[in-house]
Each structure stands twice: as structure tokens, then as C-alpha cells.
Coordinates of C-alpha atoms in Angstrom, one line a residue:
Chain A
X1 CA 27.8 7.8 -8.4
X2 CA 29.1 6.6 -5.1
X3 CA 27.3 8.5 -2.4
X4 CA 24.2 6.7 -3.2
X5 CA 25.9 3.2 -2.8
X6 CA 26.8 4.0 0.8
X7 CA 24.7 2.6 3.7
X8 CA 22.3 4.9 5.6
X9 CA 24.6 4.8 8.5
X10 CA 27.6 6.0 6.4
X11 CA 25.6 8.8 4.8
X12 CA 24.4 9.9 8.3
X13 CA 27.9 10.1 9.3
X14 CA 28.8 12.1 6.3
X15 CA 26.0 14.5 7.0
X16 CA 26.5 14.9 10.6
X17 CA 30.2 15.6 10.1
X18 CA 29.3 18.1 7.3
X19 CA 31.6 16.2 4.9
X20 CA 28.6 16.1 2.7
X21 CA 25.7 18.8 2.7
X22 CA 22.1 17.8 2.3
X23 CA 22.1 19.7 -0.8
X24 CA 24.9 17.7 -2.4
X25 CA 23.3 14.4 -1.4
X26 CA 19.9 15.6 -2.8
X27 CA 21.4 16.6 -6.1
X28 CA 23.2 13.2 -6.3
X29 CA 19.9 11.6 -5.7
X30 CA 18.3 13.4 -8.6
X31 CA 21.3 12.6 -10.8
X32 CA 20.8 9.0 -10.0
X33 CA 16.9 9.0 -10.4
X34 CA 17.1 11.0 -13.8
X35 CA 19.5 8.3 -15.3
X36 CA 18.0 5.1 -13.7
X37 CA 14.3 6.0 -14.0
X38 CA 14.4 6.2 -17.7
X39 CA 14.5 2.3 -17.4
X40 CA 12.6 1.7 -14.2
X41 CA 9.7 4.3 -14.6
X42 CA 9.4 4.3 -10.8
X43 CA 8.4 7.9 -10.3
X44 CA 5.4 9.6 -11.5
X45 CA 6.6 13.1 -10.6
X46 CA 9.7 14.7 -9.1
X47 CA 9.5 17.8 -7.3
X48 CA 13.2 18.8 -7.7
X49 CA 13.1 22.7 -7.1
X50 CA 11.2 22.4 -3.7
X51 CA 13.6 19.6 -2.4
X52 CA 16.7 21.5 -3.3
X53 CA 15.2 24.4 -1.6
X54 CA 14.3 22.4 1.5
X55 CA 17.8 20.8 1.5
X56 CA 19.4 24.3 1.5
X57 CA 17.3 25.4 4.4
X58 CA 18.4 22.1 6.2
X59 CA 21.9 22.6 5.7
X60 CA 21.7 25.6 8.2
X61 CA 20.4 23.4 11.0
X62 CA 22.7 23.1 13.7
X63 CA 24.3 19.8 14.1
X64 CA 22.6 19.2 17.5
X65 CA 19.1 19.6 16.0
X66 CA 19.8 16.8 13.5
X67 CA 17.6 13.6 14.3
X68 CA 18.4 10.1 12.9
X69 CA 16.7 10.5 9.5
X70 CA 18.0 14.1 8.9
X71 CA 18.8 15.0 5.2
X72 CA 18.2 11.4 3.8
X73 CA 16.2 11.1 0.6
X74 CA 12.7 9.8 0.7
X75 CA 10.1 8.9 -2.0
X76 CA 6.3 9.0 -1.3
X77 CA 3.7 6.7 -3.1
X78 CA 1.6 8.7 -5.0
X79 CA -1.6 8.1 -2.9
X80 CA -0.4 9.9 0.0
X81 CA -1.0 13.7 -0.3
X82 CA 1.8 16.1 -0.4
X83 CA 1.0 20.0 0.0
X84 CA 1.7 21.7 -3.2
X85 CA 2.7 18.6 -5.1
X86 CA 0.4 16.8 -7.6
X87 CA -0.9 13.7 -6.1
X88 CA -2.6 11.4 -8.6
X89 CA -3.2 8.0 -7.0
X90 CA -2.1 6.9 -10.6
X91 CA -5.5 8.0 -11.8
X92 CA -6.7 10.1 -14.7
X93 CA -9.4 11.3 -12.0
X94 CA -6.6 13.1 -9.9
X95 CA -4.3 13.9 -12.8
X96 CA -3.9 17.7 -11.9
X97 CA -5.0 17.3 -8.1
X98 CA -2.7 19.6 -5.9
X99 CA -3.4 19.0 -2.4
X100 CA -3.6 21.9 0.1
X101 CA -2.1 19.7 3.0
X102 CA 0.3 17.2 3.9
X103 CA -0.5 13.5 5.1
X104 CA 0.4 13.1 8.7
X105 CA 3.3 10.9 7.7
X106 CA 4.7 13.3 5.3
X107 CA 4.4 16.2 7.9
X108 CA 6.1 14.0 10.4
X109 CA 9.2 12.8 7.9
X110 CA 9.5 16.5 6.9
X111 CA 9.9 17.4 10.6
X112 CA 12.5 14.5 10.9
X113 CA 14.4 16.5 8.2
X114 CA 13.9 14.1 5.4
X115 CA 13.8 15.2 1.8
X116 CA 11.0 14.3 -0.1
X117 CA 12.4 13.5 -3.9
X118 CA 9.0 12.8 -5.6
X119 CA 6.0 10.7 -6.0
X120 CA 6.1 7.0 -6.9
X121 CA 3.9 5.0 -9.2
X122 CA 1.2 2.5 -8.1
X123 CA -1.6 0.7 -9.5
X124 CA -4.6 2.9 -9.9
X125 CA -6.0 3.8 -6.6
X126 CA -3.7 1.0 -5.1
X127 CA -6.0 -1.7 -7.0
X128 CA -3.8 -4.4 -8.2
X129 CA -0.6 -6.4 -7.7
X130 CA 1.6 -5.4 -10.7
X131 CA 1.7 -1.7 -11.0
X132 CA 0.5 -2.2 -14.5
X133 CA -2.8 -0.7 -13.9
X134 CA -1.5 2.9 -13.4
X135 CA -3.0 5.5 -15.9
X136 CA 0.6 6.9 -16.6
X137 CA 3.2 4.3 -16.6
X138 CA 4.4 0.7 -16.1
X139 CA 7.0 0.4 -13.7
X140 CA 9.6 -2.4 -14.3
X141 CA 11.5 -4.7 -12.0
X142 CA 15.0 -3.4 -11.5
X143 CA 16.3 -7.0 -11.4
X144 CA 15.0 -7.7 -14.9
X145 CA 13.1 -5.0 -16.7
X146 CA 10.8 -7.5 -18.6
X147 CA 9.3 -8.3 -15.1
X148 CA 6.8 -6.5 -12.9
X149 CA 7.9 -4.9 -9.7
X150 CA 4.7 -6.1 -7.9
X151 CA 2.1 -4.0 -6.7
X152 CA 0.4 -1.9 -5.8
X153 CA 3.5 -0.1 -4.3
X154 CA 5.6 -1.2 -7.2
X155 CA 7.0 2.4 -7.7
X156 CA 8.1 2.5 -4.0
X157 CA 9.8 -1.0 -4.2
X158 CA 11.4 -0.6 -7.6
X159 CA 12.8 2.8 -6.7
X160 CA 14.3 1.5 -3.5
X161 CA 15.8 -1.6 -5.2
X162 CA 17.4 0.2 -8.1
X163 CA 19.1 2.4 -5.7
X164 CA 17.5 5.6 -6.6
X165 CA 16.5 6.3 -3.1
X166 CA 17.0 4.4 0.2
X167 CA 13.6 5.2 1.8
X168 CA 10.2 5.0 0.5
X169 CA 6.6 5.0 1.7
X170 CA 4.1 2.4 0.5
X171 CA 0.6 1.3 1.5
X172 CA -0.9 -2.1 2.1
X173 CA -4.5 -3.1 1.7
X174 CA -4.0 -6.7 1.1
X175 CA -0.2 -7.1 0.5
X176 CA 0.8 -4.0 -1.4
X177 CA 3.9 -3.4 0.4
X178 CA 5.0 -6.8 1.2
X179 CA 4.5 -8.4 -2.3
X180 CA 6.4 -5.7 -4.2
X181 CA 9.0 -5.8 -1.5
X182 CA 9.4 -9.7 -2.1
X183 CA 9.7 -9.1 -5.9
X184 CA 12.2 -6.4 -5.6
X185 CA 14.3 -8.0 -2.9
X186 CA 13.7 -5.1 -0.2
X187 CA 12.3 -5.0 3.3
X188 CA 8.7 -3.7 3.4
X189 CA 6.6 -3.5 6.8
X190 CA 2.8 -3.5 6.9
X191 CA 2.4 -2.2 10.5
X192 CA -0.6 -3.0 12.7
X193 CA -3.8 -1.4 11.5
X194 CA -4.0 1.8 13.5
X195 CA -0.3 2.0 14.3
X196 CA 0.3 4.6 11.5
X197 CA -2.1 7.5 10.8
X198 CA -4.2 7.3 7.6
X199 CA -4.8 11.2 7.6
X200 CA -4.0 12.1 4.1
X201 CA -4.0 8.5 2.6
X202 CA -6.2 8.2 -0.7
X203 CA -8.4 5.3 0.8
X204 CA -8.8 2.0 -1.2
X205 CA -10.4 0.3 1.8
X206 CA -10.5 2.2 5.1
X207 CA -10.6 -0.6 7.4
X208 CA -7.7 -2.4 5.7
X209 CA -5.3 0.4 4.5
X210 CA -2.0 0.9 6.4
X211 CA 0.9 3.2 5.4
X212 CA 4.4 1.5 5.8
X213 CA 8.1 1.7 5.2
X214 CA 10.0 0.2 2.3
X215 CA 13.7 0.2 2.8
X216 CA 17.1 -1.7 1.8
X217 CA 17.8 -2.9 5.4
X218 CA 15.6 -3.9 8.4
X219 CA 17.4 -1.1 10.5
X220 CA 16.4 1.5 7.9
X221 CA 12.9 0.2 8.3
X222 CA 12.6 0.6 12.0
X223 CA 14.0 3.9 11.9
X224 CA 11.3 5.0 9.3
X225 CA 8.4 3.3 11.1
X226 CA 9.7 5.1 14.2
X227 CA 9.3 8.4 12.8
X228 CA 5.9 7.9 11.2
X229 CA 4.1 5.7 13.9
X230 CA 1.7 6.8 16.8
X231 CA -1.4 8.5 17.5
X232 CA -2.7 11.2 15.4
X233 CA -5.7 13.5 16.4
X234 CA -6.6 13.7 12.6
X235 CA -7.2 10.1 12.5
X236 CA -9.7 8.7 15.1
X237 CA -8.8 5.0 14.1
X238 CA -4.9 5.5 14.9
X239 CA -4.1 3.9 18.0
X240 CA -3.0 5.5 21.5
X241 CA -0.8 2.5 22.2
X242 CA 2.6 3.9 23.1
X243 CA 5.5 3.3 20.3
X244 CA 8.3 1.4 21.7
X245 CA 12.0 2.1 20.5
X246 CA 12.4 -0.2 17.6
X247 CA 16.0 0.2 17.2
X248 CA 16.5 -1.4 20.6
X249 CA 14.8 -4.5 19.4
X250 CA 17.7 -5.1 17.0
X251 CA 19.5 -7.3 19.3
X252 CA 20.1 -10.4 17.1
X253 CA 19.1 -12.6 19.9
X254 CA 16.1 -14.8 19.2
X255 CA 17.0 -17.8 21.4
X256 CA 13.9 -19.8 22.5
X257 CA 11.6 -17.7 20.4
X258 CA 8.6 -19.8 19.1
X259 CA 7.8 -19.8 15.6
X260 CA 4.5 -21.2 13.9
X261 CA 4.6 -22.1 10.4
X262 CA 1.0 -22.0 9.0
X263 CA 0.4 -25.2 7.0
X264 CA -2.0 -23.5 4.7
X265 CA 0.8 -21.1 3.5
X266 CA 2.8 -23.6 2.1
X267 CA 0.2 -25.5 0.3
X268 CA -1.3 -25.4 -3.1
X269 CA -0.5 -22.3 -5.3
X270 CA 2.9 -21.7 -3.6
X271 CA 5.8 -22.3 -5.9
X272 CA 8.5 -24.9 -5.2
X273 CA 11.2 -22.2 -4.9
X274 CA 9.3 -20.0 -2.7
X275 CA 8.6 -23.0 -0.4
X276 CA 12.2 -24.0 -0.6
X277 CA 13.4 -20.6 0.3
X278 CA 11.2 -20.3 3.4
X279 CA 12.2 -23.8 4.6
X280 CA 15.7 -22.9 4.3
X281 CA 15.1 -19.6 6.2
X282 CA 13.4 -21.4 8.9
X283 CA 16.6 -23.6 9.3
X284 CA 18.6 -20.5 9.6
X285 CA 16.4 -19.0 12.3
X286 CA 16.4 -22.6 14.2
X287 CA 20.4 -22.2 14.1
X288 CA 19.8 -19.0 16.1
X289 CA 17.9 -20.8 18.6
X290 CA 14.4 -20.3 17.5
X291 CA 11.8 -23.3 18.1
X292 CA 9.9 -24.0 14.8
X293 CA 6.6 -25.8 14.9
X294 CA 3.8 -26.2 12.4
X295 CA 0.4 -24.6 13.1
X296 CA -2.9 -24.4 11.4
X297 CA -5.0 -21.3 10.4
X298 CA -7.9 -23.2 9.4
X299 CA -10.0 -20.4 7.9
X300 CA -7.2 -19.2 5.5
X301 CA -9.0 -20.2 2.3
X302 CA -12.1 -18.0 3.2
X303 CA -9.7 -15.1 3.7
X304 CA -9.5 -14.0 -0.2
X305 CA -13.2 -14.2 -0.9
X306 CA -14.0 -12.4 2.2
X307 CA -11.3 -9.9 1.3
X308 CA -12.5 -8.9 -2.1
X309 CA -16.0 -8.5 -1.1
X310 CA -15.5 -6.3 2.0
X311 CA -12.6 -4.1 0.3
X312 CA -14.7 -3.7 -2.9
X313 CA -17.7 -2.7 -0.8
X314 CA -15.4 -0.1 1.0
X315 CA -13.8 0.9 -2.3
X316 CA -17.0 1.8 -4.0
X317 CA -18.3 3.9 -1.1
X318 CA -14.9 5.7 -0.9
X319 CA -14.7 6.3 -4.5
X320 CA -18.1 7.9 -4.5
X321 CA -16.5 11.0 -3.6
X322 CA -14.9 11.2 -7.2
X323 CA -18.0 12.7 -8.9
X324 CA -16.5 15.3 -11.3
X325 CA -17.3 18.0 -8.8
X326 CA -15.1 17.8 -5.9
X327 CA -11.9 16.9 -7.3
X328 CA -9.9 16.6 -10.3
X329 CA -11.4 15.3 -13.6
X330 CA -14.5 16.6 -15.1
X331 CA -16.1 15.5 -18.3
X332 CA -16.3 18.1 -21.0
X333 CA -19.3 15.9 -22.6
X334 CA -21.6 16.4 -19.8
X335 CA -24.8 18.6 -20.3
X336 CA -26.3 18.5 -16.8
X337 CA -25.3 17.6 -13.3
X338 CA -26.3 13.9 -13.5
X339 CA -24.1 13.5 -16.6
X340 CA -21.3 15.4 -14.9
X341 CA -21.1 12.4 -12.4
X342 CA -21.8 9.6 -14.9
X343 CA -19.4 10.7 -17.6
X344 CA -16.7 11.9 -15.3
X345 CA -16.5 8.6 -13.5
X346 CA -16.8 6.7 -16.8
X347 CA -14.0 8.7 -18.5
X348 CA -11.6 9.1 -15.9
X349 CA -11.5 5.7 -14.0
X350 CA -9.5 2.7 -15.5
X351 CA -10.9 -0.9 -15.9
X352 CA -9.9 -2.5 -12.7
X353 CA -11.2 0.5 -10.6
X354 CA -14.5 0.3 -12.5
X355 CA -14.7 -3.4 -11.7
X356 CA -14.3 -2.8 -8.1
X357 CA -16.8 -0.1 -8.0
X358 CA -19.4 -2.5 -9.8
X359 CA -18.5 -5.4 -7.7
X360 CA -18.8 -3.2 -4.4
X361 CA -22.1 -1.7 -5.2
X362 CA -23.4 -5.0 -6.1
X363 CA -22.2 -6.5 -2.8
X364 CA -23.9 -3.8 -0.7
X365 CA -27.1 -3.9 -2.8
X366 CA -30.4 -5.1 -1.3
X367 CA -30.4 -8.9 -1.4
X368 CA -26.8 -9.3 -1.3
X369 CA -25.8 -7.3 1.8
X370 CA -26.7 -10.0 4.1
X371 CA -25.7 -12.9 1.8
X372 CA -22.4 -11.6 0.6
X373 CA -21.3 -8.5 2.6
X374 CA -22.3 -9.5 6.2
X375 CA -21.1 -13.0 5.5
X376 CA -17.8 -12.0 4.4
X377 CA -17.4 -9.9 7.5
X378 CA -18.4 -12.8 9.7
X379 CA -15.7 -14.9 7.7
X380 CA -13.4 -12.1 8.5
X381 CA -14.0 -12.6 12.1
X382 CA -13.0 -16.1 11.7
X383 CA -9.8 -15.3 10.1
X384 CA -9.0 -12.8 12.7
X385 CA -9.7 -15.4 15.6
X386 CA -7.3 -18.0 13.9
X387 CA -4.4 -15.3 14.4
X388 CA -5.4 -14.9 17.9
X389 CA -5.5 -18.6 18.5
X390 CA -2.1 -19.0 17.0
X391 CA -0.5 -16.0 18.8
X392 CA -1.7 -17.5 22.0
X393 CA 1.1 -20.2 21.2
X394 CA 3.6 -18.5 18.9
X395 CA 5.7 -15.2 19.2
X396 CA 5.7 -14.8 15.4
X397 CA 4.4 -16.7 12.1
X398 CA 6.4 -17.2 9.2
X399 CA 5.5 -18.0 5.4
X400 CA 6.8 -16.9 1.8
X401 CA 5.5 -13.4 1.3
X402 CA 4.5 -14.0 -2.3
X403 CA 3.7 -17.7 -3.8
X404 CA 6.0 -17.0 -7.0
X405 CA 8.8 -14.7 -8.1
X406 CA 7.9 -11.6 -10.2
X407 CA 5.9 -12.5 -13.3
X408 CA 6.5 -11.1 -16.7
X409 CA 4.9 -7.7 -17.6
X410 CA 1.5 -8.5 -19.4
X411 CA 1.7 -12.2 -18.3
X412 CA -0.3 -11.8 -15.3
X413 CA -3.4 -9.9 -16.8
X414 CA -5.2 -12.8 -18.5
X415 CA -7.1 -14.7 -15.6
X416 CA -8.5 -12.3 -13.1
X417 CA -9.0 -15.0 -10.3
X418 CA -5.5 -16.4 -11.0
X419 CA -4.1 -13.0 -10.6
X420 CA -5.8 -12.5 -7.1
X421 CA -4.4 -15.8 -6.0
X422 CA -1.2 -14.2 -5.7
X423 CA -2.6 -12.3 -2.7
X424 CA -3.5 -15.6 -1.0
X425 CA -0.4 -15.3 1.5
X426 CA -0.8 -11.4 2.4
X427 CA -4.7 -10.8 2.6
X428 CA -5.4 -12.7 5.6
X429 CA -3.1 -10.3 7.5
X430 CA -4.9 -7.3 6.5
X431 CA -8.3 -8.9 7.6
X432 CA -7.1 -9.4 11.0
X433 CA -5.1 -6.1 11.1
X434 CA -1.9 -7.5 12.4
X435 CA 1.5 -6.5 11.3
X436 CA 3.9 -8.5 8.9
X437 CA 7.1 -7.8 7.1
X438 CA 8.8 -9.0 3.9
X439 CA 12.6 -9.4 4.0
X440 CA 14.6 -11.0 1.0
X441 CA 15.3 -14.6 1.5
X442 CA 16.6 -15.9 -1.7
X443 CA 16.4 -15.8 -5.6
X444 CA 14.9 -17.6 -8.4
X445 CA 16.4 -17.0 -11.9
X446 CA 18.0 -13.8 -10.6
X447 CA 14.7 -12.6 -9.3
X448 CA 14.2 -12.1 -5.4
X449 CA 12.1 -13.9 -3.1
X450 CA 10.6 -12.8 0.2
X451 CA 10.1 -14.2 3.6
X452 CA 7.0 -13.0 5.4
X453 CA 7.2 -12.5 9.2
X454 CA 3.9 -11.9 10.8
X455 CA 3.4 -10.9 14.6
X456 CA 0.5 -10.1 16.9
X457 CA -1.1 -6.6 17.0
X458 CA 1.4 -3.9 17.8
X459 CA 4.3 -6.5 17.9
X460 CA 6.3 -4.7 15.2
X461 CA 9.4 -4.7 17.6
X462 CA 9.3 -8.3 17.8
X463 CA 9.1 -8.8 13.9
X464 CA 12.1 -6.3 13.6
X465 CA 14.0 -8.5 15.9
X466 CA 13.6 -11.7 14.1
X467 CA 13.9 -9.8 10.6
X468 CA 17.1 -8.4 11.8
X469 CA 18.5 -11.6 13.3
X470 CA 17.7 -13.4 9.9
X471 CA 19.1 -10.5 7.9
X472 CA 22.4 -10.5 9.8
X473 CA 22.8 -14.2 9.4
X474 CA 22.2 -14.2 5.7
X475 CA 23.5 -12.1 2.7
X476 CA 20.6 -11.7 0.4
X477 CA 20.1 -8.1 1.2
X478 CA 23.6 -7.3 0.4
X479 CA 23.0 -8.4 -3.4
X480 CA 22.0 -5.5 -5.8
X481 CA 20.7 -5.7 -9.4
X482 CA 23.2 -4.9 -12.2
X483 CA 21.3 -1.8 -12.9
X484 CA 22.5 -0.2 -9.5
X485 CA 26.1 -0.8 -10.7
X486 CA 25.8 0.1 -14.3
X487 CA 24.2 3.6 -13.9
Chain B
X1 CA -22.7 -21.3 -11.6
X2 CA -25.0 -18.2 -11.9
X3 CA -24.2 -15.4 -14.3
X4 CA -25.0 -11.6 -14.4
X5 CA -26.6 -10.5 -17.5
X6 CA -26.0 -7.1 -19.2
X7 CA -29.0 -5.4 -17.8
X8 CA -28.0 -6.5 -14.2
X9 CA -24.7 -5.0 -14.7
X10 CA -26.1 -1.6 -16.2
X11 CA -28.4 -1.6 -13.2
X12 CA -25.5 -1.9 -10.7
X13 CA -23.5 0.9 -12.8
X14 CA -26.5 3.1 -12.5
X15 CA -26.5 3.0 -8.8
X16 CA -22.8 3.6 -8.8
X17 CA -23.1 6.8 -11.1
X18 CA -21.0 5.2 -13.8
X19 CA -21.6 5.2 -17.6
X20 CA -21.1 2.0 -19.2
X21 CA -21.5 1.1 -22.9
X22 CA -23.3 -2.1 -23.9
X23 CA -19.8 -3.7 -24.8
X24 CA -18.4 -2.7 -21.2
X25 CA -21.6 -4.1 -19.7
X26 CA -21.0 -7.4 -21.4
X27 CA -17.3 -7.6 -20.5
X28 CA -18.1 -6.7 -16.6
X29 CA -20.9 -9.2 -16.7
X30 CA -18.2 -12.0 -17.3
X31 CA -15.7 -10.5 -15.0
X32 CA -18.2 -10.1 -12.2
X33 CA -19.8 -13.5 -12.4
X34 CA -16.4 -14.9 -11.9
X35 CA -16.2 -13.1 -8.5
X36 CA -19.7 -13.7 -7.4
X37 CA -19.6 -17.3 -8.0
X38 CA -16.5 -17.1 -5.8
X39 CA -18.8 -16.0 -2.9
X40 CA -20.4 -19.4 -2.8
X41 CA -17.0 -20.5 -1.2
X42 CA -18.1 -18.5 1.9
X43 CA -21.5 -20.5 2.2
X44 CA -19.1 -23.4 3.1
X45 CA -18.7 -21.8 6.5
X46 CA -21.2 -21.9 9.3
X47 CA -21.2 -18.4 10.7
X48 CA -24.5 -18.8 12.8
X49 CA -22.8 -17.6 16.0
X50 CA -20.2 -15.4 14.4
X51 CA -20.5 -11.6 14.9
X52 CA -19.5 -9.7 11.6
X53 CA -16.1 -7.9 12.0
X54 CA -16.1 -4.3 11.0
X55 CA -12.9 -3.1 12.5
X56 CA -9.8 -4.4 13.8
X57 CA -9.4 -2.4 17.0
X58 CA -12.0 -2.3 19.5
X59 CA -12.0 1.3 19.9
X60 CA -14.8 3.4 21.4
X61 CA -16.1 6.6 19.6
X62 CA -13.4 9.1 19.6
X63 CA -14.7 12.3 20.2
X64 CA -13.3 16.0 20.6
X65 CA -14.5 19.4 21.2
X66 CA -16.1 21.4 18.2
X67 CA -13.7 24.3 18.0
X68 CA -13.5 26.9 15.5
X69 CA -9.9 26.8 14.0
X70 CA -8.0 28.7 11.4
X71 CA -7.3 25.7 9.2
X72 CA -6.7 27.1 5.7
X73 CA -6.6 30.6 4.1
X74 CA -9.2 31.4 1.4
X75 CA -6.0 31.9 -1.0
X76 CA -4.6 28.3 -0.2
X77 CA -8.0 26.8 -0.6
X78 CA -8.7 28.4 -4.0
X79 CA -5.3 27.3 -5.1
X80 CA -6.7 23.7 -5.4
X81 CA -9.9 24.8 -7.3
X82 CA -10.2 24.7 -11.2
X83 CA -12.1 27.9 -11.7
X84 CA -12.7 30.6 -9.3
X85 CA -13.9 34.2 -9.7
X86 CA -13.9 37.0 -6.8
X87 CA -12.9 34.5 -4.1
X88 CA -15.8 32.0 -4.9
X89 CA -15.7 28.8 -6.8
X90 CA -17.1 28.5 -10.2
X91 CA -19.3 25.5 -10.8
X92 CA -20.9 24.4 -14.0
X93 CA -24.7 25.4 -14.4
X94 CA -26.9 22.7 -13.0
X95 CA -30.4 24.3 -13.4
X96 CA -31.3 25.2 -17.0

């Protein structure tokens, strides 16, 4: 199918000139998804009927009303609620949960004329970094089906990389947009905490979670963020700071820009290939006129323990609402109210979710609250201070987005602490709430590697500027997995 | 290196309203111990004069007027409910 190998700009032209109808493009998308997803397993559900209906309505829209995302296909991570469409968070707990409202981001994208194709797989309640802990299916990396796509937005990343859809929404609590984007060779942005409304996002850890765009190019990414960013009365933690025009930032000019490279992010635990690709990328940026210097973020090693204790505490409180009464799963084996709570939760939550609930409940318990939880929140403050200090001197910071390429399916679930080490380059960013993107920067054994560009609070435009300049100077984003050509 | 006991895990699970079998409790005792020992890492830090960070943005309370609005029709709301009768939600018997 040739339509889906076209660039977004080409698709927009075709739609705008009415050479292709939204309905035709939507049908072509489903054709592609139905073929490719047998192998990739990125989608949890498809809402073909509603999407085709919406497409037919959009075709009647006068050309002058059509915005920059009009008629384009979108995939939504299945922890973002969609009115009338099952939203599971990849958990048995919400297997048959049909929300009665749309998340603000979905509302905004519908308004922009995007067609939501279906819901994408994730680790259960977004807890994980491989998309292996979904209660329903294991998503595969389109570059090599024996490997994981990363996680927890693995379904979103895989669907975009496999050419099933050009745009997807992911969520990032500790790297869940950037790491799968790196593993699948696409562009994934975690915006500043508060830049995008979390209304309608099923929370993992509310003071960390952020919804963000996952796309094939930096320009597409900027377009998608433009449409979802900004204050929302339904989310009091969303920021009133004005949203700039991101597309205008894509000038390619980064002359004189000051880049800091955190020493700690190229140290132990980072593979040689990830390190080499990052150093190579820095040379490219230098050749474009940027000034590169080393910088230290001295509290980096405390970020991971701080992250795990604080997010688990928030997760255990947040997940208390799943009690067998309010939503979804209710145990049939319960004989009284107390058993409804205990058995429903025991039967419907998966292993990793239970572990986080237990860890969080332990952390918040008397005797541990001061020693662990508060201590972790103090460490969090120090990690955030590191970033403030660094951004006083540098415009952006650069590191690998993930310490290795994608691991094999099953390979990673042996040792939990090692597994979590894979989050070492991304979690500090969420602790501080600053924005960061992953863009393709190389390959190792035909598996993609990602470059992380980190900016100061609300500096997404500057991140896009750097990412776009780098993308235009390299050709990693133009390479596609074989599965995209075969199908 | 301290290790959680099965009983300690079961006590935490009780607070979390989560039923666990003894086998599960043993397994989580192992896994949680690994994490909890990881917390020792944080004790290397001197945080005497550091305020705990709770939120990224320094936002004041966001208030709005409490205004009655039509948000959801009864029909729509009931569409998301497992069992209902005569416009009311059916819940399991809790008093016996």
C-alpha cells in the first residue's frame, strides 16, 4: 500500500486537494493495520466502525476549515480514556471498561480532525519497560520480531515504526515514551510536566505522568504537541504558560547553541554502541555550529531509588480506586464487601502491579514514611536542582535515550534491579519535570538507537529546533524496517 | 542487608486490601527486599537542609466557582455500569 508510505506533508496535500478522501485514507490504514499487526501486535482494540463514520463526516468539512492534522490517522495508548471505546490500561481490572468521556487530549485531536484508529498496547497500568506485562498480548519490535519494542508505550512506538499509523499518543512516567521511541527508531517527546493536560489519563504516578507525541519525524511531533498542549480547566496541574508555535522553531539553525553532556549519562551501564552513537551525534551538532561541553549532574545516581519509592507510593494510592466496586473487574468468589475488595484486586492485577502496590504501601507506612518516602522526595529536590544548575549554563543537555538497544523478548525479566537500570537515563528527567525527546541516532545489529535531547521547563520549542537540525543532517529517520516494505 | 518476612509482606498486603497466597508472599518478600535495600543508597545523601519536593511546578491552589452543570445524562452514565435497574445502579449485598 503506497498511501501509508507517503510523508505526512504529502498526505495533507492529497487530502487538502481532495485527491484522496479521509475515508479512503482511513480504509487504507485499517488494511495496513490488519495485515501488519498480526506480527507486531501493537493494537489492543480497533474501532473501525466509529472511525469510518467519523471519516465520512470529515469528508464533508469545507477545505477552509481543515487544520494541519485534518484527516490523519492517530493511535492512542490504551491508558488514555476514549468515549465509547474500551480503555483497559492493559489490565484485566479494566477489561470491559467503556469510558463515558474523552480525555482532553483526545477531545482536542478529534477537534483538529484526526481519526482515532484504535487503542495501543502497553505494560499493565504503564508499569514496565518492555510491553511484556500487558494482560493481553506482547507487542513485538518491528525491526526484529524477537525483540521487545520497549515500554510502557511499546504499542504506540511499534505501530508508528511498522508504518501502521504516522501519529500516536504515549505516556511517560519514567521514560515510557523516550525509551520505546529509541528502541523502535521513531521520535518521542515527553513534554514538561503540566504542558499537556492529564485529564482522562489513567494515572501511574500523578506527579510524574505526562502525555506526549510519538511520530516518524520531528515536524510531525511538533504538530501533534501543538494540538494537545496548553491549559485545561479540567486539570489543575496543567500550566497557564502560553504555547509557542513549534513549527516556527524548525529552522535548522543551531549556531552558537550551548550543549551540555552529563558525564554521569555516559558512564557505567551504558553500552559501547549507545555511547559511540551519542558521541557521533555530538560531532554532527558541533559541525552545525553548536558548542559542546561536559557537565556534571552529581545527584544522578540517587534518581533511580528516589523515582521508584515516590512513584510506587503514588501508584499504590492511585490504584486504591480499583476495588471491584467503582469500575471493571469484580471477583465472583467474594462473599462480603471486604472480600470484594481483596479478591477483585488479587484476581485482576498482574504481578508487577501488585509489587508496586506493596512497595508503595510499605513506603508510606508508619516508620518508613520519613525514612524512605520523605527522604526520596528530598533526593528528588536535589536531582531537580542539578537540572536548574545545568540549564543556567547550557541551552540543552544530550545523552543516549536508552543504555542499550532493544533486548530480546523474555530476556529482560530475570533480575528486577537490572531491568530497572534501563531507566537510568530517563527517570531523572521525570523527577525534575523537564521536557526531553528521543530521536533516531544509529543502529546496532539492525536495531535502532535513540538520542535524548533534554531542555529546561517549557523549552520544547528549543528541543524541537535541535532535534530537527540533527534529523535534517542525518538519515537515520529515513530508514524503515523490512516489515514496512513487505506488507 | 535486611529481608522482609512473609508475615511482614502479608501485613502490608492487608493494608493494601490485596489478598495474597503464602507462596506469593514469599516471592514478594524476596523481590521487595531487593528494592528496600536499595533505599540505603539514599542514606548516603545529606538532606538535612533540603525541603522534600512534591510537585514540579510551583503552582498555588487552583480554585474555581462551584457551579452546577449538566455533565452527564443518566442514560450515558448507566451505560458504563455493569448492572442497573429502574435507572439505579445494582450493587452486591453488603449487609447480611
